[in-house]
XYZ file of C-alpha atoms in Angstrom:
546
model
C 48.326 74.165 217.276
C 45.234 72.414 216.476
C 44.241 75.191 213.984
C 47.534 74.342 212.310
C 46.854 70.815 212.255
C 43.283 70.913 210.762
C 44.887 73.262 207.968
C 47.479 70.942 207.059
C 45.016 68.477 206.891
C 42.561 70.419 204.611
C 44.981 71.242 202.511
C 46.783 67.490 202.058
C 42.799 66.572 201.083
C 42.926 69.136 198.893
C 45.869 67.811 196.589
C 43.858 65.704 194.204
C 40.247 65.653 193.236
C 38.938 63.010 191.645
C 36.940 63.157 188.433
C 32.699 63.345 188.621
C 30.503 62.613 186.004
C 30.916 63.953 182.307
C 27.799 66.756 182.702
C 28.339 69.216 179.896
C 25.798 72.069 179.315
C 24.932 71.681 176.463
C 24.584 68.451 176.194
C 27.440 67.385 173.224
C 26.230 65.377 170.116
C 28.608 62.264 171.165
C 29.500 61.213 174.505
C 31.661 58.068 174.952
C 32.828 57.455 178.453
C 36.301 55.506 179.067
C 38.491 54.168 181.457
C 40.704 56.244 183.992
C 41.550 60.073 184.428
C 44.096 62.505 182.986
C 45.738 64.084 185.810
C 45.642 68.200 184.889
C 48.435 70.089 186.865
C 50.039 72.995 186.860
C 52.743 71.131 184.431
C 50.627 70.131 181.620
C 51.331 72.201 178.494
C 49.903 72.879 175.186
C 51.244 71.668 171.985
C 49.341 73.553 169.410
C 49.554 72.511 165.645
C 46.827 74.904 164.543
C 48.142 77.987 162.627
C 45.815 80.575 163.115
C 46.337 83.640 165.755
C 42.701 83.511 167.543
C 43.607 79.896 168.641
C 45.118 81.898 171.268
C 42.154 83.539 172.115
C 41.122 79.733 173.381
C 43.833 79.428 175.415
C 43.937 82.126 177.243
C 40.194 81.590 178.022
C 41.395 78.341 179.446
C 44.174 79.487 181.195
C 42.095 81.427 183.071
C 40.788 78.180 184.311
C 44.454 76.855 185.064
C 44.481 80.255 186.897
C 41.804 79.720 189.141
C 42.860 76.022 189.523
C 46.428 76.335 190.349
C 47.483 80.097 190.833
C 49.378 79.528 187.093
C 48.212 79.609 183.580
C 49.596 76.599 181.479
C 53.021 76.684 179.077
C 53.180 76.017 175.355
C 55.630 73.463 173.935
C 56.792 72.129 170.721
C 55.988 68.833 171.230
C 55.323 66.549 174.450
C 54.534 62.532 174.952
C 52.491 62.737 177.747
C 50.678 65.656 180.373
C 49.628 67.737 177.189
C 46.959 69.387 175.822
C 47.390 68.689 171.940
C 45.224 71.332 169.811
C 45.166 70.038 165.839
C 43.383 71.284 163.034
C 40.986 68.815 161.626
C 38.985 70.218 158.354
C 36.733 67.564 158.333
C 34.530 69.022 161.209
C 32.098 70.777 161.403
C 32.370 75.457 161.810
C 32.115 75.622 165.298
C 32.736 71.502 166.052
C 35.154 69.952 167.831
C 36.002 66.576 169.157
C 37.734 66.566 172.658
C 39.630 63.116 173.367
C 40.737 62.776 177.253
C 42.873 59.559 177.605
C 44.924 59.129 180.820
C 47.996 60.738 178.823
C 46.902 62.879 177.029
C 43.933 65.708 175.943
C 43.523 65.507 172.467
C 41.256 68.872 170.733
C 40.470 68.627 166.704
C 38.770 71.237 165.207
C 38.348 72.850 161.863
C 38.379 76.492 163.402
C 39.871 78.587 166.386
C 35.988 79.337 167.771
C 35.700 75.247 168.076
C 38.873 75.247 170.080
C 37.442 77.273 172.295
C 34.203 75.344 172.813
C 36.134 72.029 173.366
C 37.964 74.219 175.837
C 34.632 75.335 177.381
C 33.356 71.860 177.277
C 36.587 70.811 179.071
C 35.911 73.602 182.038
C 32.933 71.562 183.108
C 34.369 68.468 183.059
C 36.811 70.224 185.409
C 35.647 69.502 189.657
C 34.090 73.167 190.452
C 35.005 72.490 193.796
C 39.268 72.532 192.531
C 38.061 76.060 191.492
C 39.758 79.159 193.207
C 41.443 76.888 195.894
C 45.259 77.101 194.668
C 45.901 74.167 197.229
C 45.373 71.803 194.157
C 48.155 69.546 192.639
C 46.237 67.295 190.333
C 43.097 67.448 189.128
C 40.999 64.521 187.743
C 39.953 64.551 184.313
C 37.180 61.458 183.341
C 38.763 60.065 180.056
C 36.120 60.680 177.698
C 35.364 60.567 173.777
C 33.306 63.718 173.352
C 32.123 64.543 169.163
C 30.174 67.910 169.010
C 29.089 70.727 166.934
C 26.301 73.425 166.792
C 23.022 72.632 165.510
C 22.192 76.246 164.614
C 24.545 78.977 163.421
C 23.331 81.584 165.368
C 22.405 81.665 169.163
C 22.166 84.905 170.244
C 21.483 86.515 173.636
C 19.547 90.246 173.982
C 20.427 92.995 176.191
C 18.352 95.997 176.688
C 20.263 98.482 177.988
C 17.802 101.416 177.062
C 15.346 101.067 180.028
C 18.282 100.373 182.506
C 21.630 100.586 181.778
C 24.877 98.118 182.461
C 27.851 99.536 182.412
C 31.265 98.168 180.159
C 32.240 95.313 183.134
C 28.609 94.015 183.728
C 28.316 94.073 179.688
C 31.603 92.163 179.441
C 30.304 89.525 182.648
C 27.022 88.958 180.482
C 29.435 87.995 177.442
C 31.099 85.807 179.906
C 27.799 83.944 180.397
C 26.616 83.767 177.190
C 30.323 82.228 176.458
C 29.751 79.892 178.488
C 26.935 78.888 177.438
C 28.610 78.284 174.072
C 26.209 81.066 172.907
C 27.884 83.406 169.810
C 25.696 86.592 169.461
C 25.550 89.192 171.574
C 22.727 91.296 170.979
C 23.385 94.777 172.254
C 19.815 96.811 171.955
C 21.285 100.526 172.726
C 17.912 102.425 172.000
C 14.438 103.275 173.414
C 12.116 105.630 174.280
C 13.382 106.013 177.721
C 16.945 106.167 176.963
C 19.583 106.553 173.952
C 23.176 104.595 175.028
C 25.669 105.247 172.706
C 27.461 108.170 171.943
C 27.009 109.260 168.399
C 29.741 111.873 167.222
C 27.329 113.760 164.471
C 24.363 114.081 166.627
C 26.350 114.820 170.573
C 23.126 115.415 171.791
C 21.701 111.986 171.304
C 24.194 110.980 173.993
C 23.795 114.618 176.190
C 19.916 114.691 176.095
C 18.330 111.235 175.292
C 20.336 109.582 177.662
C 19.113 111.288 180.593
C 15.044 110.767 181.606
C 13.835 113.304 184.778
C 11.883 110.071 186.499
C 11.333 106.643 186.020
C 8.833 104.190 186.573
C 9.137 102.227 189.371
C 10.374 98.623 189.055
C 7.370 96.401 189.933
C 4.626 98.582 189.259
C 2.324 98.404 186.881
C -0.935 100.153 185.164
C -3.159 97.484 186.364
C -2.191 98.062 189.440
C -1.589 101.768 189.330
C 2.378 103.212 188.382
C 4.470 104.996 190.472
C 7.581 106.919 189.494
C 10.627 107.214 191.604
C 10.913 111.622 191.135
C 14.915 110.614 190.719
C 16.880 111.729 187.707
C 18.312 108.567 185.668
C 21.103 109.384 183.580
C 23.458 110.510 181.752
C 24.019 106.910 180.957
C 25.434 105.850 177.535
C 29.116 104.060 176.035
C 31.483 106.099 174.335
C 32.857 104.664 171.094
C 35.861 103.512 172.998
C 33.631 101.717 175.467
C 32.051 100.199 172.514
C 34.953 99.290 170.651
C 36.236 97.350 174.002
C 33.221 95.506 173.831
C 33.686 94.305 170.515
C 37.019 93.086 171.262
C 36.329 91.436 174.400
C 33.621 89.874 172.729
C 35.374 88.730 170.023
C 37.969 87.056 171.936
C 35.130 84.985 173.087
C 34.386 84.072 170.040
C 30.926 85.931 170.280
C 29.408 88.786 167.639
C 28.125 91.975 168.593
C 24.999 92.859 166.891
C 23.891 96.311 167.613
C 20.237 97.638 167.849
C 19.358 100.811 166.913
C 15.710 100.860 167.127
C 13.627 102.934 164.122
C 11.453 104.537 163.219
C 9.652 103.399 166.655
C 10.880 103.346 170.240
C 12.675 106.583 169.208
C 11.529 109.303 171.874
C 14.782 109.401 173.044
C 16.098 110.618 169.743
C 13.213 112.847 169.160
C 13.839 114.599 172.814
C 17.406 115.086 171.369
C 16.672 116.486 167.901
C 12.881 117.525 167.703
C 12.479 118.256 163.905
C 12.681 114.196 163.806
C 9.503 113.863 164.764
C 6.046 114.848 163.112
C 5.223 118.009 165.853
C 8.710 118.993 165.753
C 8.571 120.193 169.694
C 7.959 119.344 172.832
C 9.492 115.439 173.240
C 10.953 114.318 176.586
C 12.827 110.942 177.068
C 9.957 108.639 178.529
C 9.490 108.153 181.970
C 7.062 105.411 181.615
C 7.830 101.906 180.267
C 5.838 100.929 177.234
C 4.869 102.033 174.038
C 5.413 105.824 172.896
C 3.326 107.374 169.867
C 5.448 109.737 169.115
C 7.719 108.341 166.719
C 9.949 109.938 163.177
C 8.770 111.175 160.694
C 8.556 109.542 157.513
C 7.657 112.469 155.511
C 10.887 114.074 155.797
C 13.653 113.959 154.301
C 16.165 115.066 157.227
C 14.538 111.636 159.233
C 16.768 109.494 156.242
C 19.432 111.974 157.185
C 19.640 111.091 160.521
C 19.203 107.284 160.168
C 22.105 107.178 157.669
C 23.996 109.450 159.487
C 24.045 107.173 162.561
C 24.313 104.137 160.775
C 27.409 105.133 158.923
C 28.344 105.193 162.498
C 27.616 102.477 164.127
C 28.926 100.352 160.826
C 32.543 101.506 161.929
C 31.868 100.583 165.710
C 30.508 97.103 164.814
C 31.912 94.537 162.160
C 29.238 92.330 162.531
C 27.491 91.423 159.192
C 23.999 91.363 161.168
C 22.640 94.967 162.233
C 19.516 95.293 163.684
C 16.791 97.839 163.054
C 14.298 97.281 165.186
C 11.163 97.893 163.355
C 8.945 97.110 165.965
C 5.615 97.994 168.145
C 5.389 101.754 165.743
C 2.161 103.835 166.120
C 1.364 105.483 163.289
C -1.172 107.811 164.889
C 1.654 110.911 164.654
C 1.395 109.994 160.842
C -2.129 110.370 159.927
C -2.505 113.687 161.235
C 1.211 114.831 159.350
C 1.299 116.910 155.941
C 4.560 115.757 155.798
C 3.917 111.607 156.124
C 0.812 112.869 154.384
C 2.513 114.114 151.212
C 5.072 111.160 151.609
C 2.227 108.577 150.923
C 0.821 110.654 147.748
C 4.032 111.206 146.345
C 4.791 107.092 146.480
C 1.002 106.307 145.663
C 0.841 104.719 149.455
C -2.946 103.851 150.321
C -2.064 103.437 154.602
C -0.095 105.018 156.728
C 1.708 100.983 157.096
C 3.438 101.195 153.591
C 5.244 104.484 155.116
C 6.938 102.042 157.364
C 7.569 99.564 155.078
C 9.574 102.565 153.059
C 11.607 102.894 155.511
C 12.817 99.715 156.512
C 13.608 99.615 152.271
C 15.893 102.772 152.480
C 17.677 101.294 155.572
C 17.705 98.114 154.092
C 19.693 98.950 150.704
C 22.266 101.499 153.127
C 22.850 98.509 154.706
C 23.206 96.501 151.571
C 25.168 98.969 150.027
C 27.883 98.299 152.858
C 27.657 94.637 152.507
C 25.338 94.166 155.423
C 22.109 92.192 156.408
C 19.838 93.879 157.926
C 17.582 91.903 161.074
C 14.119 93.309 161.889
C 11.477 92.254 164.880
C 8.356 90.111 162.753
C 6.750 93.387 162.458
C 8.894 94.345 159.449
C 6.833 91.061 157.029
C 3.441 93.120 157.492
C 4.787 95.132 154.509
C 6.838 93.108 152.780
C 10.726 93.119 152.876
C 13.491 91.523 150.787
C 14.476 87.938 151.073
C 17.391 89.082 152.495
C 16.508 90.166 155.416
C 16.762 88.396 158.603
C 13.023 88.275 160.876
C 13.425 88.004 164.327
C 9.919 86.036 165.501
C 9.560 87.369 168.863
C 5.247 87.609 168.845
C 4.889 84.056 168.893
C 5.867 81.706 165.735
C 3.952 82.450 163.371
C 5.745 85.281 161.870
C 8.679 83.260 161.795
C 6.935 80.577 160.208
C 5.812 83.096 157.349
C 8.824 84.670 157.184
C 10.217 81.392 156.343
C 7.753 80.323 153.830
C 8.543 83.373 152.141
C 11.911 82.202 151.556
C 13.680 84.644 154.518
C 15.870 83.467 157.208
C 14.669 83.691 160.620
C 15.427 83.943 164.322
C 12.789 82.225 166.539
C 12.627 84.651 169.852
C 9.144 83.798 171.078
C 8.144 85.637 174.005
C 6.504 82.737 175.230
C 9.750 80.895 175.828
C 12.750 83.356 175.241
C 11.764 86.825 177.325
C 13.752 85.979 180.496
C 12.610 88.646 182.138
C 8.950 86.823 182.779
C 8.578 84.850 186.174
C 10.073 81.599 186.628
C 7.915 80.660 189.803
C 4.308 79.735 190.229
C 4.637 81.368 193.409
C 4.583 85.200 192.995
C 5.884 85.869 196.906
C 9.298 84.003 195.994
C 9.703 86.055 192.819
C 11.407 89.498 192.449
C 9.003 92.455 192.069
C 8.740 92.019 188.086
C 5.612 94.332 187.224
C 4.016 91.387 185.069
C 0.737 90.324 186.935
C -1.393 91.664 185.093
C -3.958 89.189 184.599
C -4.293 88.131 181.004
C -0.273 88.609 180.630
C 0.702 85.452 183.722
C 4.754 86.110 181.631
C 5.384 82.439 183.638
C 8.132 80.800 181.945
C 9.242 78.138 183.967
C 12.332 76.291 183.475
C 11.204 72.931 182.020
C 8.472 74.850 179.784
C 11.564 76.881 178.287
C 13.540 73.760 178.219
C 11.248 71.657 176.084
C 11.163 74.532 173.367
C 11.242 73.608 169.989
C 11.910 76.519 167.503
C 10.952 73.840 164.225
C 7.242 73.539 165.872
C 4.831 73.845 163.092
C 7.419 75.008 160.583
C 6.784 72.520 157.314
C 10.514 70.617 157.098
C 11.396 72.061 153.682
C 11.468 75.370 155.238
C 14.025 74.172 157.946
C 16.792 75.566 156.796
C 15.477 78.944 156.875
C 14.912 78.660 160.995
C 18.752 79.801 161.369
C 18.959 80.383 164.919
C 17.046 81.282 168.462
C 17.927 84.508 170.669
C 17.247 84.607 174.738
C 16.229 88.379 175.626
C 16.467 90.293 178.707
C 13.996 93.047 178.555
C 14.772 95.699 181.515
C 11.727 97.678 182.370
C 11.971 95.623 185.864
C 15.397 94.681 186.329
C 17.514 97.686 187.153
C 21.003 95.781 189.293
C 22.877 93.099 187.647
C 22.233 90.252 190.292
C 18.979 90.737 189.683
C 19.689 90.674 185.301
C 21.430 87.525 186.001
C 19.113 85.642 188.200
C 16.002 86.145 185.123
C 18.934 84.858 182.924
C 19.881 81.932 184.851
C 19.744 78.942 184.662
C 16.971 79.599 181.989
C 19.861 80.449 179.603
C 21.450 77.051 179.920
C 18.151 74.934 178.131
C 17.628 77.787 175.641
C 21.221 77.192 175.026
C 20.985 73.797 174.775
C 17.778 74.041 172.125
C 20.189 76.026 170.015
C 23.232 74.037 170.326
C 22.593 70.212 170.688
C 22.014 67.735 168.012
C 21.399 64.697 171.063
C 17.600 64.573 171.495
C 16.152 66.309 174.764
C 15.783 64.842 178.257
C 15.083 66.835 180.619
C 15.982 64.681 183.768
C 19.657 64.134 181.984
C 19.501 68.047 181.504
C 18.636 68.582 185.094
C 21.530 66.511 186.159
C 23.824 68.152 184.461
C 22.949 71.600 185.311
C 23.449 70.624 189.003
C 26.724 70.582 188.025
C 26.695 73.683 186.028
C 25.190 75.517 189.059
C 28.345 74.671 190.883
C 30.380 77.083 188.416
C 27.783 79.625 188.614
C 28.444 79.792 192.469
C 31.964 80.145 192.063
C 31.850 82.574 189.547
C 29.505 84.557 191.786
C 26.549 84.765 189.325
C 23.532 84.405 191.067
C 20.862 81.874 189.291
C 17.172 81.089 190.086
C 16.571 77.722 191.900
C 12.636 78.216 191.437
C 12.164 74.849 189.295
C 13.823 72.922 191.772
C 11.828 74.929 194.687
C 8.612 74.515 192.987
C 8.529 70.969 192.324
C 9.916 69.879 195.834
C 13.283 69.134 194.586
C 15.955 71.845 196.472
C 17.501 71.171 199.114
């Protein structure tokens, strides 16, 4: 009986929950605070006066929400007075912007496109108790009337998977789209390709998928060659997506309103492709997917012709799996040792009138650059791709630092700041190495500590001259996977580092950092309840957990 009783009671507290704070991650451009609550219940509705089909997409993200709040998604109506959710199209804001108006009768969402729906609606979840979350019990829920005017401050904000070291299958893929989602983050960068592992299924070449997914040993996580490597003497593989796992990921994604960017990485970090189809490569024999993490020297051949084969070959491809306009061709970290020993690179250069073996590069990234072109692409490249000179078309990713971003942007390209410095999640985020996961990044003059107030206070305009701000079009987050094999471990290096990255790219307020740690106390919450684990090392650190 007293079991009984204590249930009853739990559940009669758990009929209303008030409204908190408005803490929103990231932090909106306009935040006016008013009087009183709108009650959210399982009888609100939607009145939507916004003709365009992917509105829906936002609402079913958010009932989702209702789901988890009151065992119900919500109803659309006509029209309604009072206990709505009233979605209207507004052409005066801002791509991506929204303004979200909670008054105690109504929520009111304006926005000039179905993907700023959705980010009013995301910006609506956290103003939702997490604690209501999951529980069913609820019968109101407590919404802080608020004035809230927002909109992105770049266009792109991307997030990088490698999948080529370790792979994740189609569910932790779509999870990681969940994240970046929330983090009002709309690229997905999917890098599919590396020496130690090819991931996607290529219907031309079936042994790219057969052979260069599979590697006979691998490294093992933690190690490193300071230190001395060890490998594990365990097969890894076959691990890649079909083209119906990939087309499910571009769908999901999209209903997120996030882009898929594939990476196909040439004419470097290509062993994989070389173990698969050896006349790629300047010795034409004898490749193996790599076992060890790092940098291969065996790379394609420039010199012949059947190399451009390939490359177009699989690009055709991949431009019917992926829509996006973006695709990314690596172009980074290639040796060109293999090269200067080839008759076939070798008669390549004197046939072009090439003086170093770096112009053969450069020659490819040109051919790939006008296929891509020719299908009314843009092609992205790592910084690497400027030390030859490339098109003012295309896209530099500035992951060495800035200052191929800032050149890149000088010359009149658009660019992608990705320093390592801030942006590789997969560096430390504790001074204290016994607290941190086994990450194989100690050695000595490479520290890869990125705490979470150093990423926070980021600023991808640094020591870019302000006429040349427009070309700084966005700022990626990157999960490198040499150490992180299991998704709990993929998300805690992504979170909550993700969040102030996220906030860098999205947030026109100015930065504070103790406002930002607030509110991510609150993000945390839905973090827990959505089961990703997160990284409490700042708070640990600086004395501040509890």
């Amino acid at each position: 009986m007293k079991r009984i009783i204590c249930s009853l009671i739990l559940s009669v507290c758990a009929l209303v929950l008030s409204a908190g704070p408005v803490c929103i991650i990231p932090q909106p451009a306009e935040v006016v605070v008013g009087q009183g609550c709108f009650h959210l219940n399982a009888s609100t509705v939607y009145v939507v006066d916004f003709d365009d089909p992917k509105v829906e997409y936002a609402l079913e993200f958010f009932n989702g929400v209702a789901e988890d709040l009151f065992g119900t998604g919500l109803s659309c109506e006509k029209s309604a007075r009072r206990n709505a959710i009233r979605i209207s199209k507004d052409e005066t804001i801002a791509e991506e912007g929204y303004v979200l108006e909670v008054d105690s009768k109504m929520i009111g969402i304006s926005a000039s496109s179905p993907s700023g729906v959705y980010y009013a609606f995301q910006s609506l979840r956290q103003m939702v108790p997490a604690e209501a979350l999951g529980g069913y019990k609820v019968v109101d829920v407590d919404i802080q009337c608020a004035l809230i005017k927002d909109e992105p401050k770049m266009k792109y904000r991307g997030f990088l998977m490698d999948v080529g070291r370790h792979f994740f299958d189609v569910d932790e893929i779509k999870t990681l789209i969940d994240v970046a989602a929330m983090h009002k983050m709309n690229i997905f960068h999917w890098h599919l390709t590396e020496d130690q592992g090819w991931r996607i299924d290529i219907r031309k070449y079936p042994l790219l998928a057969k052979v260069g997914s599979v590697r006979a040993k691998s490294q093992v996580v933690g190690t490193h060659h300071v230190h001395g490597i060890g490998y594990d003497g365990v097969p890894y593989g076959p691990f890649f997506y079909t083209q119906d796992q990939i087309r499910d990921v571009v769908k999901y994604a999209e209903k997120n309103f996030v882009t898929v960017i594939p990476e196909v990485d040439m004419p470097g970090h290509s062993l994989s492709a070389l173990a698969a189809y050896p006349h790629l490569g300047c010795v034409g024999k004898d490749y193996k997917v790599r076992e060890k993490w790092g940098i291969a020297d065996e790379v394609m051949c420039i010199g012949k012709e059947t190399t451009f084969e390939f490359a177009e070959d699989v690009m055709e491809e991949i431009l019917e799996l992926f829509p996006s306009k973006y695709i990314h061709i690596g172009g980074d970290e290639c040796p060109r040792t293999a090269w200067k020993t080839c008759p076939h690179c070798q008669a390549r250069m004197k046939a072009e009138g090439f003086e170093t073996e770096a112009q053969l590069q450069t020659y490819f990234n040109h051919r790939m650059e006008a296929l891509l072109k020719k299908h009314g692409r843009v092609m992205i490249g790592w910084d690497e791709v400027l030390e030859g000179g490339v098109s003012p078309s295309t896209i530099v990713m500035s992951w060495r630092g800035t200052e191929g971003g800032i050149a890149a942007a000088n010359a009149g390209n658009d660019v992608i700041m990705t320093p390592h410095q801030f942006c590789y999640v997969n560096g430390r985020q504790s001074s204290n190495l016994a607290k941190e996961p086994p990450l194989g990044t100690r050695h000595p003059s490479r520290p890869h500590h990125r705490p979470l107030d150093k990423v926070y206070m980021y600023d991808p305009f640094d020591g870019v001259p302000e006429s040349q701000h427009k070309h700084i079009i966005g700022l990626q987050v990157c999960l490198w996977t040499e150490h992180v094999k299991i998704m709990p471990h993929a998300l805690y290096m992504t979170l909550p580092r993700l969040s102030a990255l996220a906030e860098t790219g999205w947030s026109l307020a100015p930065k504070d950092f103790d406002r930002y740690l607030v509110s991510l106390e609150n993000l945390c919450k839905y973090y827990k309840f959505y089961e990703y684990p997160y990284s409490r090392s700042y708070w640990r650190d600086n004395g501040l957990d509890f």
